[in-house]
CSV table of C-alpha atoms in Angstrom, one decimal:
chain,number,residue,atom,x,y,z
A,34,UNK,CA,4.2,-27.6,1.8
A,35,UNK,CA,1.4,-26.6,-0.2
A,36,UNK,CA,-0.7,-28.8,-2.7
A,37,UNK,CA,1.3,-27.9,-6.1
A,38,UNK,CA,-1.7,-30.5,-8.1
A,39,UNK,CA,-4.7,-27.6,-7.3
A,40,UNK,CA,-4.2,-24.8,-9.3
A,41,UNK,CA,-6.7,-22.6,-7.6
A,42,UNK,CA,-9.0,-22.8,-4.6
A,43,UNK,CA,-12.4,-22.3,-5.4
A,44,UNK,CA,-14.6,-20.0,-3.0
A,45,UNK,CA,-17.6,-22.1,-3.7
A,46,UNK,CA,-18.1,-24.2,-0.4
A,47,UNK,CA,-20.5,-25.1,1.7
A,48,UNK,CA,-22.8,-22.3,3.2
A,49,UNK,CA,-23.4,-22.7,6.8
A,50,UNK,CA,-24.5,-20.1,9.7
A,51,UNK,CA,-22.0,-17.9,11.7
A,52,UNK,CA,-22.3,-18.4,14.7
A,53,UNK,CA,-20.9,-22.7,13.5
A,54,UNK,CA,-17.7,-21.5,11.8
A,55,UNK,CA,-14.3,-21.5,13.2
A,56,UNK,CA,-11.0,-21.3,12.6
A,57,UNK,CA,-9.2,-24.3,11.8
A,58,UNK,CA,-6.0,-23.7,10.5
A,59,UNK,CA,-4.1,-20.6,9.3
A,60,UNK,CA,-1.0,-20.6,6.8
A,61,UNK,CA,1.4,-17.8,6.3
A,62,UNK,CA,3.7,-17.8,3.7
A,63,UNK,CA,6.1,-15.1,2.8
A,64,UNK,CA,6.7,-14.6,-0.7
A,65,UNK,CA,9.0,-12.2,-3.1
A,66,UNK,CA,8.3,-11.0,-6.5
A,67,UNK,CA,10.4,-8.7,-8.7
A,68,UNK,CA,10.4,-5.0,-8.4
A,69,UNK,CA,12.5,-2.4,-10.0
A,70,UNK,CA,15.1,-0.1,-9.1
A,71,UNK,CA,12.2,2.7,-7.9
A,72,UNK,CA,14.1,5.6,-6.1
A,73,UNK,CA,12.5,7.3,-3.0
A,74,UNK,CA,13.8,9.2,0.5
A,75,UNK,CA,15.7,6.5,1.9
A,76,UNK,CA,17.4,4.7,-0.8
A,77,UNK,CA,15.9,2.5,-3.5
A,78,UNK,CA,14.0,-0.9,-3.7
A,79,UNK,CA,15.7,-4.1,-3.9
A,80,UNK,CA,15.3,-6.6,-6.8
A,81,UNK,CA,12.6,-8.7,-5.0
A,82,UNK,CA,9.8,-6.9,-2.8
A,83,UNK,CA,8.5,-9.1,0.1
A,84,UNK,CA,5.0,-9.9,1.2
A,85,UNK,CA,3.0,-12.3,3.0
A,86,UNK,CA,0.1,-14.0,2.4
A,87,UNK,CA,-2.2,-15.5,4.8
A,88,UNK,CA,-4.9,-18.1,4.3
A,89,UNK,CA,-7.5,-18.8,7.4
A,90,UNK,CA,-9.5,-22.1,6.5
A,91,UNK,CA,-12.4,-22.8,9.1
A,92,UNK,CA,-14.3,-26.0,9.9
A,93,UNK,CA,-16.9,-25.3,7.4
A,94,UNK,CA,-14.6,-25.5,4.4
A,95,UNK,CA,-14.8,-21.5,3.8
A,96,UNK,CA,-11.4,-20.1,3.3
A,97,UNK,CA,-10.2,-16.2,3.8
A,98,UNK,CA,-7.3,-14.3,2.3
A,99,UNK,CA,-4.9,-11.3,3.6
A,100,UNK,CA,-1.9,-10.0,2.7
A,101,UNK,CA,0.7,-7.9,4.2
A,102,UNK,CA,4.4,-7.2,4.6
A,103,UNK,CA,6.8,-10.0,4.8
A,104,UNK,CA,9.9,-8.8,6.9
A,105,UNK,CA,10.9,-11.2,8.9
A,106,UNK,CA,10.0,-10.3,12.0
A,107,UNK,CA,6.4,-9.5,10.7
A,108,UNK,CA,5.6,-12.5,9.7
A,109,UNK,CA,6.8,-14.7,12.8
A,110,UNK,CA,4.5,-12.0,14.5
A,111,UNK,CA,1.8,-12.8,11.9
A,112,UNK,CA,2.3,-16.7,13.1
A,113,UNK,CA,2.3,-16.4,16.6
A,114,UNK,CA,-1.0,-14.1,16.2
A,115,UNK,CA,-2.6,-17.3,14.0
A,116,UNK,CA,-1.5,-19.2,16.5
A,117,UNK,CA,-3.6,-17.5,19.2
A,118,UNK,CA,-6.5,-17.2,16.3
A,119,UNK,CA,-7.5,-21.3,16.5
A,120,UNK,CA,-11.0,-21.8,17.0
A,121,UNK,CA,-11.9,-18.4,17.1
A,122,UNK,CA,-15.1,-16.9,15.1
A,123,UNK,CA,-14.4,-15.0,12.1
A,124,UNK,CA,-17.7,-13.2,12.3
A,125,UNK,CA,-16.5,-12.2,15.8
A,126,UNK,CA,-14.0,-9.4,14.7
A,127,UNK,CA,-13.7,-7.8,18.3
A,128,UNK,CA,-12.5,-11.3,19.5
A,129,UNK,CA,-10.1,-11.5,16.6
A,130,UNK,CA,-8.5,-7.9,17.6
A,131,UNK,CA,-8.4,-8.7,20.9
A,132,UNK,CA,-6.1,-12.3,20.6
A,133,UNK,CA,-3.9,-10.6,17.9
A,134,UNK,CA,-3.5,-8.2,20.5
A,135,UNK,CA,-2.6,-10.3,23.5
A,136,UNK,CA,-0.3,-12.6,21.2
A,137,UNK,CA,1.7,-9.5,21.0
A,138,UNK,CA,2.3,-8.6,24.2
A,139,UNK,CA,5.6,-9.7,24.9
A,140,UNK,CA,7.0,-8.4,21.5
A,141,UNK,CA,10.2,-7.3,21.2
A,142,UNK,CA,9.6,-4.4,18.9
A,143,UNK,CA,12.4,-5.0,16.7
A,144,UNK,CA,11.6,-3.6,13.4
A,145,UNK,CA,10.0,-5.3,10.4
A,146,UNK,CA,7.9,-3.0,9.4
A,147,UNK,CA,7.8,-3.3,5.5
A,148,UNK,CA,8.1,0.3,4.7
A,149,UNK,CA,11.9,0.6,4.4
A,150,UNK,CA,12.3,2.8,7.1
A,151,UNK,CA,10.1,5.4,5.8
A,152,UNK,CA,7.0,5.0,8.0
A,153,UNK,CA,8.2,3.7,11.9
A,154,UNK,CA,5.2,5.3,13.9
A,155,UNK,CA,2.2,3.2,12.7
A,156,UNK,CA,0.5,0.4,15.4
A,157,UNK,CA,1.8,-2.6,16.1
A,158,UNK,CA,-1.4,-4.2,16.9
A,159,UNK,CA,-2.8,-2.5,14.0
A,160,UNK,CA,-0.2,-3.6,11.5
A,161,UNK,CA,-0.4,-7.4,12.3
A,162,UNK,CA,-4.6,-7.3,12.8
A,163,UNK,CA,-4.9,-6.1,9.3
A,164,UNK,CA,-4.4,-9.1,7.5
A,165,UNK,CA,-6.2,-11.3,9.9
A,166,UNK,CA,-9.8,-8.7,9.3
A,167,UNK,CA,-9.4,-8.9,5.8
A,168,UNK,CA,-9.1,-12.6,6.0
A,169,UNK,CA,-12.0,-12.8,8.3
A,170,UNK,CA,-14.5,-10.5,6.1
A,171,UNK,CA,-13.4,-12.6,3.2
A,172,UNK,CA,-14.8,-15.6,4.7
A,173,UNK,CA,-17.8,-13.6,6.3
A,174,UNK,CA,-18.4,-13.1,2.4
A,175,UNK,CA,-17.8,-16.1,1.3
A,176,UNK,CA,-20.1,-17.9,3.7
A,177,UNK,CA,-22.9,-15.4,3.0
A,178,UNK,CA,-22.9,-14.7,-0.2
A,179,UNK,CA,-22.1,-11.2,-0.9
A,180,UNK,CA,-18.9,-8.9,-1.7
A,181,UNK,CA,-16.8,-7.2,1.2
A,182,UNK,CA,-18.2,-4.0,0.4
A,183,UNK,CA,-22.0,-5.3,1.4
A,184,UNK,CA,-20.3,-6.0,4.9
A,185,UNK,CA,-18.6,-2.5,5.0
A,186,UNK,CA,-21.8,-1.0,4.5
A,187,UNK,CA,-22.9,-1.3,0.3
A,188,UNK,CA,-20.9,-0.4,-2.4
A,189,UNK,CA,-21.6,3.4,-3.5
A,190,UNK,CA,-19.6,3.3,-6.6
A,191,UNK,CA,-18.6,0.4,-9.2
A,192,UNK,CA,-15.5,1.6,-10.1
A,193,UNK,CA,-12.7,3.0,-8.5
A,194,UNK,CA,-10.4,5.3,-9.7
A,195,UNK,CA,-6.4,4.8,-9.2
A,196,UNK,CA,-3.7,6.9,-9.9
A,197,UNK,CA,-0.4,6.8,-12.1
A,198,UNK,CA,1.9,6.7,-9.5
A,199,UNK,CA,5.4,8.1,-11.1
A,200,UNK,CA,9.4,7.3,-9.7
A,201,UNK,CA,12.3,8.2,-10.2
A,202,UNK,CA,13.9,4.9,-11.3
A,203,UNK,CA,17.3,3.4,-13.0
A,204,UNK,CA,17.2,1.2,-16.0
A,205,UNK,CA,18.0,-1.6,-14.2
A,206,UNK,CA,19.1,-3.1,-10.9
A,207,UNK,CA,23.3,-3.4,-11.6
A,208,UNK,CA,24.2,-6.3,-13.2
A,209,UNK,CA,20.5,-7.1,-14.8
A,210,UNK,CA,18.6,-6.3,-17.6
A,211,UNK,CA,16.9,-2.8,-17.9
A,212,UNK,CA,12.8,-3.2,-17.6
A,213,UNK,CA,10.3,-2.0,-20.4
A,214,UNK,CA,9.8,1.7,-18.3
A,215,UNK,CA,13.8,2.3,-18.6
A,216,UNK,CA,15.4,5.3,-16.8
A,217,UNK,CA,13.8,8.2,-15.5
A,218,UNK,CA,16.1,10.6,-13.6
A,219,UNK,CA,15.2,14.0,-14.7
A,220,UNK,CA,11.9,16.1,-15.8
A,221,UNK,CA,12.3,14.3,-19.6
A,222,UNK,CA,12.4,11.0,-17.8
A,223,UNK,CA,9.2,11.7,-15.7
A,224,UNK,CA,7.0,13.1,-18.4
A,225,UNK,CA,7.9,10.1,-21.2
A,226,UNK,CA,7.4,7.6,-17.9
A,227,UNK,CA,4.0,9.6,-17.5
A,228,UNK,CA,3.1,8.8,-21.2
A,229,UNK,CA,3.2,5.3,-20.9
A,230,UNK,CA,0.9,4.9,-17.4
A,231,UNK,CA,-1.5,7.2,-19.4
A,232,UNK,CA,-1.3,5.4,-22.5
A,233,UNK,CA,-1.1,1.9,-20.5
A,234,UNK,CA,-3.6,2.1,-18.2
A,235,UNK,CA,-5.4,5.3,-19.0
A,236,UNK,CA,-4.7,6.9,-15.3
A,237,UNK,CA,-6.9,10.3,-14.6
A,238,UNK,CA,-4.5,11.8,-12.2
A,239,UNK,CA,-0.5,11.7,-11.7
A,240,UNK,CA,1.4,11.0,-8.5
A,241,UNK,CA,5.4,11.5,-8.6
A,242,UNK,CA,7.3,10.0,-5.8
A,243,UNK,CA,10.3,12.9,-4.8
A,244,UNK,CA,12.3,13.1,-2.3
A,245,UNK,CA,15.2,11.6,-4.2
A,246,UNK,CA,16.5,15.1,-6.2
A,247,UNK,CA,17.0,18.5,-5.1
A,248,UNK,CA,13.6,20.2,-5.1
A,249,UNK,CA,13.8,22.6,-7.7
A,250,UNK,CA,14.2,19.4,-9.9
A,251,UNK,CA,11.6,17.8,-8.6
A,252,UNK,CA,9.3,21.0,-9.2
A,253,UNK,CA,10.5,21.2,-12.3
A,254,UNK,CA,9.4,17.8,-13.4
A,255,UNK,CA,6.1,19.0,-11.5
A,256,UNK,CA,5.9,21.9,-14.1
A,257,UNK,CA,7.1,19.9,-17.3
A,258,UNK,CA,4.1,17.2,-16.4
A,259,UNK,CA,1.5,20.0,-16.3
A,260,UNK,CA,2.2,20.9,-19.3
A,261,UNK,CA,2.5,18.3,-20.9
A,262,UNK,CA,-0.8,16.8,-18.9
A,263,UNK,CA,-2.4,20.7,-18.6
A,264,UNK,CA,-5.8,18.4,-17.5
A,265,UNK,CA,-4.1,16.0,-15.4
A,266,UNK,CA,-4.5,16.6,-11.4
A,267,UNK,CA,-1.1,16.1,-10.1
A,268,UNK,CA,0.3,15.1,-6.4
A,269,UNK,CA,4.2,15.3,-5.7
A,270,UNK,CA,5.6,13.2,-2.2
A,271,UNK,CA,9.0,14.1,-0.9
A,272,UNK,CA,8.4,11.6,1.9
A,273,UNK,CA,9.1,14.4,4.4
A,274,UNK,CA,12.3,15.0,3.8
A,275,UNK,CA,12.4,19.1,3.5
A,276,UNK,CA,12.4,21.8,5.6
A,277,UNK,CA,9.6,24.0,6.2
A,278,UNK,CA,11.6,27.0,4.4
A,279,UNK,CA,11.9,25.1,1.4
A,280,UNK,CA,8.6,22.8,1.4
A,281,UNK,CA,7.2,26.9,1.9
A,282,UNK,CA,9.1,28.1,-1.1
A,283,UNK,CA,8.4,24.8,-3.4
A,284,UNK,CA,4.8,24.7,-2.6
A,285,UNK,CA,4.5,28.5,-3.5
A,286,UNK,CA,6.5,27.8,-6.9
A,287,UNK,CA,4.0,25.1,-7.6
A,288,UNK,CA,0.5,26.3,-6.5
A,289,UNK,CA,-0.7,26.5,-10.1
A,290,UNK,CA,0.5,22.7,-10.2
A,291,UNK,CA,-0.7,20.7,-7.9
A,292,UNK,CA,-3.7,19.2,-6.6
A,293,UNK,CA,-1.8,18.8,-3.3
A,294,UNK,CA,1.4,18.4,-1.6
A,295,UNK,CA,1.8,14.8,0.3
A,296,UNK,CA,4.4,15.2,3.5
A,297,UNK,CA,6.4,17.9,2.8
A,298,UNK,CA,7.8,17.4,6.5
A,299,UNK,CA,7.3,14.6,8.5
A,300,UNK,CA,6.5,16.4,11.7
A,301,UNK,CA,3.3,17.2,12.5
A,302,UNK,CA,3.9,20.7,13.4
A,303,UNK,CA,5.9,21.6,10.3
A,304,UNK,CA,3.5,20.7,8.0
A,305,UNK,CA,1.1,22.6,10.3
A,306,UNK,CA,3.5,25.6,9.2
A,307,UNK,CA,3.7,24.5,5.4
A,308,UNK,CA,-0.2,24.1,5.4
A,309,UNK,CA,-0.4,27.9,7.1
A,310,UNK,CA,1.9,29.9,4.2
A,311,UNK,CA,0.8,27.9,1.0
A,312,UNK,CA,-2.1,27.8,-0.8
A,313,UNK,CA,-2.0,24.0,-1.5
A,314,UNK,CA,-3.9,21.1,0.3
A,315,UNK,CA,-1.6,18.4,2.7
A,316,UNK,CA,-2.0,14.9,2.4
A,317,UNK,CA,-0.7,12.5,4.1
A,318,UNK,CA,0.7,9.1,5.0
A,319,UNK,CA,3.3,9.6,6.9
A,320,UNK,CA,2.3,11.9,9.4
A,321,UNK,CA,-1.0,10.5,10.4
A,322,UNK,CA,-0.7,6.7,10.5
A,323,UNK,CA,-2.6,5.9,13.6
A,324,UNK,CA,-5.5,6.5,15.6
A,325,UNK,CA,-3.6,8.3,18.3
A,326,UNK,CA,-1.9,10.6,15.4
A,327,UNK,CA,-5.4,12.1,14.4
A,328,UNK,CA,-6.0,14.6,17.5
A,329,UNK,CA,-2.6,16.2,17.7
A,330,UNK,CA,-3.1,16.5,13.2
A,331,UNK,CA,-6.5,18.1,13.9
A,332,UNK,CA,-6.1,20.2,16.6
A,333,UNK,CA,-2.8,21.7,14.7
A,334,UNK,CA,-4.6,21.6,11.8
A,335,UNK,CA,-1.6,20.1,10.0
A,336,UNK,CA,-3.1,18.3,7.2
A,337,UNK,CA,-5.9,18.0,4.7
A,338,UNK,CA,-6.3,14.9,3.5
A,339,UNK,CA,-5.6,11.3,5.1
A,340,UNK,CA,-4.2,8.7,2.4
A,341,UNK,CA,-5.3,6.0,4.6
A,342,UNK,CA,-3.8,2.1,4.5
A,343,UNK,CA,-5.5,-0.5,6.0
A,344,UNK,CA,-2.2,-2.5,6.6
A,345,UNK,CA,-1.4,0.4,9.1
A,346,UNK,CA,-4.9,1.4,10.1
A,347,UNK,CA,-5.9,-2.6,11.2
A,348,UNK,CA,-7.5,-3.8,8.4
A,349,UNK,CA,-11.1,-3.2,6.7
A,350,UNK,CA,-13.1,-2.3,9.3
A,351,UNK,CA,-11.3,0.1,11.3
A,352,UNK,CA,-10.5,1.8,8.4
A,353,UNK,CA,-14.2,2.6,7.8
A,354,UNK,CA,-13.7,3.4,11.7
A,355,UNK,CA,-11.1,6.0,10.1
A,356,UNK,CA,-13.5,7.2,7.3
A,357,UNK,CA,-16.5,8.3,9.8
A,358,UNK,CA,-13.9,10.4,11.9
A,359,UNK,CA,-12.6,12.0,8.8
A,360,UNK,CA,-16.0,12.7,7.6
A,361,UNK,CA,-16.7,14.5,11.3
A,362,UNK,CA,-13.6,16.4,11.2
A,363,UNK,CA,-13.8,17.9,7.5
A,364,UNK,CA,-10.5,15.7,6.5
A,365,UNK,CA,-10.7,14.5,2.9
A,366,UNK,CA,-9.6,10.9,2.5
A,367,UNK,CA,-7.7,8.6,-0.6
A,368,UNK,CA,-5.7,6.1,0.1
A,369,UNK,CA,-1.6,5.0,0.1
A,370,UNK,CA,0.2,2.2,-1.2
A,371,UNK,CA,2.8,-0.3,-0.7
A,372,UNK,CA,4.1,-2.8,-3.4
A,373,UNK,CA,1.6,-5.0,-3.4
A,374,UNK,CA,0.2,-7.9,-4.6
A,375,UNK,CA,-3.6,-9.0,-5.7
A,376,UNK,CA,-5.2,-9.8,-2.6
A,377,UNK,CA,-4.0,-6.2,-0.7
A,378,UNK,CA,-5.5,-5.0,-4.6
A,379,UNK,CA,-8.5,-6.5,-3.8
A,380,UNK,CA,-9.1,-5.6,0.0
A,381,UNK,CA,-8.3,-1.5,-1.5
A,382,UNK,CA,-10.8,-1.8,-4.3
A,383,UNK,CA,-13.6,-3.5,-1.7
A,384,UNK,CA,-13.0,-0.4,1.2
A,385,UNK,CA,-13.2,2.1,-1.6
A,386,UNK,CA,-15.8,0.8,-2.8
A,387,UNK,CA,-18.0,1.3,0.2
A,388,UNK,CA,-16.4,4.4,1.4
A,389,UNK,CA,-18.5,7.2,0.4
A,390,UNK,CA,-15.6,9.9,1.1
A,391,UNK,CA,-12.8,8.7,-1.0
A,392,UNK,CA,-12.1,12.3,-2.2
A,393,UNK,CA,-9.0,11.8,-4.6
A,394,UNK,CA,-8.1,8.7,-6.9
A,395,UNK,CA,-5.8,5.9,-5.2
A,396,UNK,CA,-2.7,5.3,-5.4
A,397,UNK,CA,-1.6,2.1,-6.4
A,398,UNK,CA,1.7,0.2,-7.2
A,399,UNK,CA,0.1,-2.4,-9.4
A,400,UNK,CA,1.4,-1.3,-12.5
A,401,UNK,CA,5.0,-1.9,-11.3
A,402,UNK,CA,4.2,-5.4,-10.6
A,403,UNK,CA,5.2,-7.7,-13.3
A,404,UNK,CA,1.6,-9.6,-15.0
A,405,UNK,CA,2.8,-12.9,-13.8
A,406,UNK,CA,4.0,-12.3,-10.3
A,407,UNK,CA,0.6,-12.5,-8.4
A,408,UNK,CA,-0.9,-15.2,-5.8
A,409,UNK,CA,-4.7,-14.8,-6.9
A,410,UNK,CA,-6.0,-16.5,-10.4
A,411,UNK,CA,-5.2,-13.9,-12.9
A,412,UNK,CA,-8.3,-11.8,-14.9
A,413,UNK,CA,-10.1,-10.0,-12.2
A,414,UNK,CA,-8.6,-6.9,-11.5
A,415,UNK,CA,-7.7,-4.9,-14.7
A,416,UNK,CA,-7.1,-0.9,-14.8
A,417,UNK,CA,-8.6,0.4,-17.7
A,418,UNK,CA,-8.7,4.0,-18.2
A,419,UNK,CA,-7.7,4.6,-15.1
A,420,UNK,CA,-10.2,2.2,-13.1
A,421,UNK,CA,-11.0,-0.7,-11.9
A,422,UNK,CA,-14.1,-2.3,-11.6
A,423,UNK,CA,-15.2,-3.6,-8.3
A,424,UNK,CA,-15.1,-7.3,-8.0
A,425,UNK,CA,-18.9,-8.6,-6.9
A,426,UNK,CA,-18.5,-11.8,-6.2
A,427,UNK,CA,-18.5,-13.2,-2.6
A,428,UNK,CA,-16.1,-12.2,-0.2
A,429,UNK,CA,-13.0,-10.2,-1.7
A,430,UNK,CA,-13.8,-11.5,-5.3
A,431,UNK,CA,-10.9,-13.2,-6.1
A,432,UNK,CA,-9.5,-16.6,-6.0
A,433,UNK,CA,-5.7,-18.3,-4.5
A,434,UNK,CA,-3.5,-19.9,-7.2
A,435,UNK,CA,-1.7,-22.0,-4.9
A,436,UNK,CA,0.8,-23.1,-7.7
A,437,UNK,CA,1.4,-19.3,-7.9
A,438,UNK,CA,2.0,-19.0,-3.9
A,439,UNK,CA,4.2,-22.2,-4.6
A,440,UNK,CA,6.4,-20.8,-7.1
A,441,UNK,CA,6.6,-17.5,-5.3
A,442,UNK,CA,7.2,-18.5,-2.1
A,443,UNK,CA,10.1,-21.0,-3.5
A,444,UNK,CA,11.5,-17.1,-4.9
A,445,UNK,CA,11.1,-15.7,-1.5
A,446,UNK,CA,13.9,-18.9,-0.3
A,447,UNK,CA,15.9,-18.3,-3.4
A,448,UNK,CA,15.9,-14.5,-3.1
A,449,UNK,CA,17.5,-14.5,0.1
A,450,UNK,CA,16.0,-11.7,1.3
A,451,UNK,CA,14.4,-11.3,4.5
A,452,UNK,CA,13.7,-7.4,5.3
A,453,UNK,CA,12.8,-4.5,3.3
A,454,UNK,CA,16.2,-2.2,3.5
A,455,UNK,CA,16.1,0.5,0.5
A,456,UNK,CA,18.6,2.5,2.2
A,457,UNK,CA,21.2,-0.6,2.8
A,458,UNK,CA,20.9,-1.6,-1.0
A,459,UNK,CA,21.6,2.0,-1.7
A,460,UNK,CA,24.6,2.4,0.1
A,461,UNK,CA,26.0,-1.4,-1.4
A,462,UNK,CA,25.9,0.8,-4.7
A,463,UNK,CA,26.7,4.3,-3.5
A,464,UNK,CA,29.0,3.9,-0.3
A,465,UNK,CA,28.7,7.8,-0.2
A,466,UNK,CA,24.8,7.8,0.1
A,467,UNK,CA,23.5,8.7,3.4
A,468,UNK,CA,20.1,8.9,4.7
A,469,UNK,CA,19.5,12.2,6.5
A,470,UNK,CA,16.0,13.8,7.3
A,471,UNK,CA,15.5,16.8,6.5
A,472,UNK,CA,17.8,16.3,3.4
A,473,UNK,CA,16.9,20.0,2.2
């Protein structure tokens, strides 16, 4: 159990060299907080979205955070990885890839991926390591002094700037109370939700999740935000569920819209074919979500712009990996999101931070999140018009509340939930809804 008397864990401990600090112990705890009833390709989010958190204390009283999904089946990978991570060097990040690695070779490959079935393809090795490199740069941090950014190179910017990332959502989960956004199911609902993130949080561009409508709602929305938001870059995801015919005829209707189409089609080589008869960049996340994904996507030339995720791309630093092989191939790079919580905040705003060719404003779920529902001590990661300033303290520059990770971890057991599954809840409230790919 964890110590419910310490509110928060301070980062100030002793300073010692490298090459003495091991791993002692490692905790992973999966937690839930609340999220609404966000519609997307595959169904719509449950009442409680799951993460989990991992803490890596070493013998020199240094301590190192990560977060990631919390699925099930992830996080009993995530503990038999930590496992395999006692004694090891946190400085020595090869060493750390390597053990995650060979504690998953007899995996069973049985799902828990996090994404609710939108995103299958990404590395396994990749998707547990993640959390275990940002925990280890956090310590590296800690121990020396300086911000993850300094490790990933120096920080070229102080702030980074996030996007207003726009759903289709009900007013409430059935049977609950409707949240302060309320319903927005048509191009009136999208514009008035679009009011409040600008208003809220002062967001420079606008990202609206599709995929859920027929398109020529979904483009209308498109056209009723640019007018409404005539100086407002704007980005519109149908998660890859159209055809190239009608992700053609869509991205011709909007060309004067947007500042790019994200994964029309989920193939490669269809949104090679989108990408050849539009005038619109492709982004994506969906497509390329792996080192082995990038040479087929370049040689096709099938996309424009990598939103890059360090929970699929292995953490921190082989996401700069990712960065320098964009760069070489003239990709333009931004990154995805996932619901998240304050620490996967954090490791976001750090790697963009140091990433000189972050082309396009992040997206983020953070404003989704309700204030209270967070693991780290509250106050250090604020969006304000449309920013966020980049922590500079040591390590990821911010602090565990473990009463927080307590109390949330007590809602993951009460929630009941153990596996991301938009498209299950869906079909518990529509028994008609099927998921189908492409669905137009």
């Amino acid at each position: 159990m964890l110590d419910a008397t310490t509110q928060q864990v301070s980062s100030q401990s002793p300073q010692s060299e490298p090459t003495s600090c091991r791993v002692e112990r490692i905790e992973v705890t999966p937690v839930a907080f609340a999220d609404p009833p966000l519609l997307n390709s595959v169904g719509v989010h449950e009442p409680f979205a799951l993460r989990a958190i991992v803490v890596v204390h070493t013998n020199t009283g240094h301590y190192g955070l990560g977060e990631t999904y919390g699925d099930e089946a992830h996080v009993a990978r995530l503990r038999r990885a930590a496992s395999a991570l006692q004694g090891a060097d946190p400085f020595n990040l090869n060493l750390i890839s390597r053990l995650v690695s060979e504690s998953l070779v007899q995996d069973n490959g049985q799902g828990g991926h996090g994404t609710g079935g939108m995103v299958t393809t990404t590395s396994l090795d990749d998707r547990v390591l993640s959390a275990f490199n940002v925990a280890c740069l956090d310590i590296q941090g800690k121990v020396l002094g300086v911000p993850v950014s300094t490790l990933l190179g120096g920080a070229i910017r102080e702030y980074v700037d996030f996007s207003g990332y726009l759903f289709y959502k009900w007013a409430n989960h059935p049977g609950r109370e409707s949240d302060k956004w309320g319903e927005a199911i048509d191009p009136a609902g999208i514009v008035a939700q679009a009011r409040k993130m600008v208003t809220d949080y002062g967001f420079k561009a606008l990202k609206l999740k599709g995929g859920v409508f027929p398109p020529d709602q979904e483009a209308a929305a498109i056209e009723a935000l640019h007018q409404e938001f005539p100086d407002i870059p704007l980005r519109l995801d149908p998660n890859g569920v159209w055809s190239v015919p009608t992700a053609i005829e869509v991205g011709h209707r909007l060309e004067a819209s947007l500042q790019y189409l994200e994964d029309p089609c989920l193939r490669i080589a269809d949104n090679a074919a989108v990408r050849a008869a539009i005038n619109l960049p492709i982004a994506t996340n969906m497509c390329v979500v792996s080192f082995a994904d990038l040479q087929p996507a370049i040689k096709a030339q099938a996309v424009d712009i990598v939103l890059s995720d360090h929970h699929f791309w292995g953490g921190l630093s082989r996401s700069k990996l990712l960065s320098g092989i964009a760069e070489t191939f003239g990709l333009s790079l931004s990154m995805h999101s996932n619901s998240h919580l304050g620490i996967s905040f954090a490791a976001m705003i750090q790697l963009a931070a140091a990433t000189e060719n972050i082309d396009y404003a992040c997206d983020t779920h953070w404003p989704w999140k309700l204030e209270e529902d967070d693991v780290i001590v509250a106050g250090t990661l604020t969006i304000q018009d449309g920013k966020v300033q980049v922590p500079t303290g040591p390590g990821l520059g911010v602090e565990l509340d473990t009463q927080a990770l307590e109390r949330m971890h007590q809602q993951y057991l009460d929630c009941g939930l153990k596996q991301r599954d938009d498209t299950s809840y869906m079909q518990s409230i529509d028994p008609t809804y099927e998921l189908k790919s492409p669905r137009w």
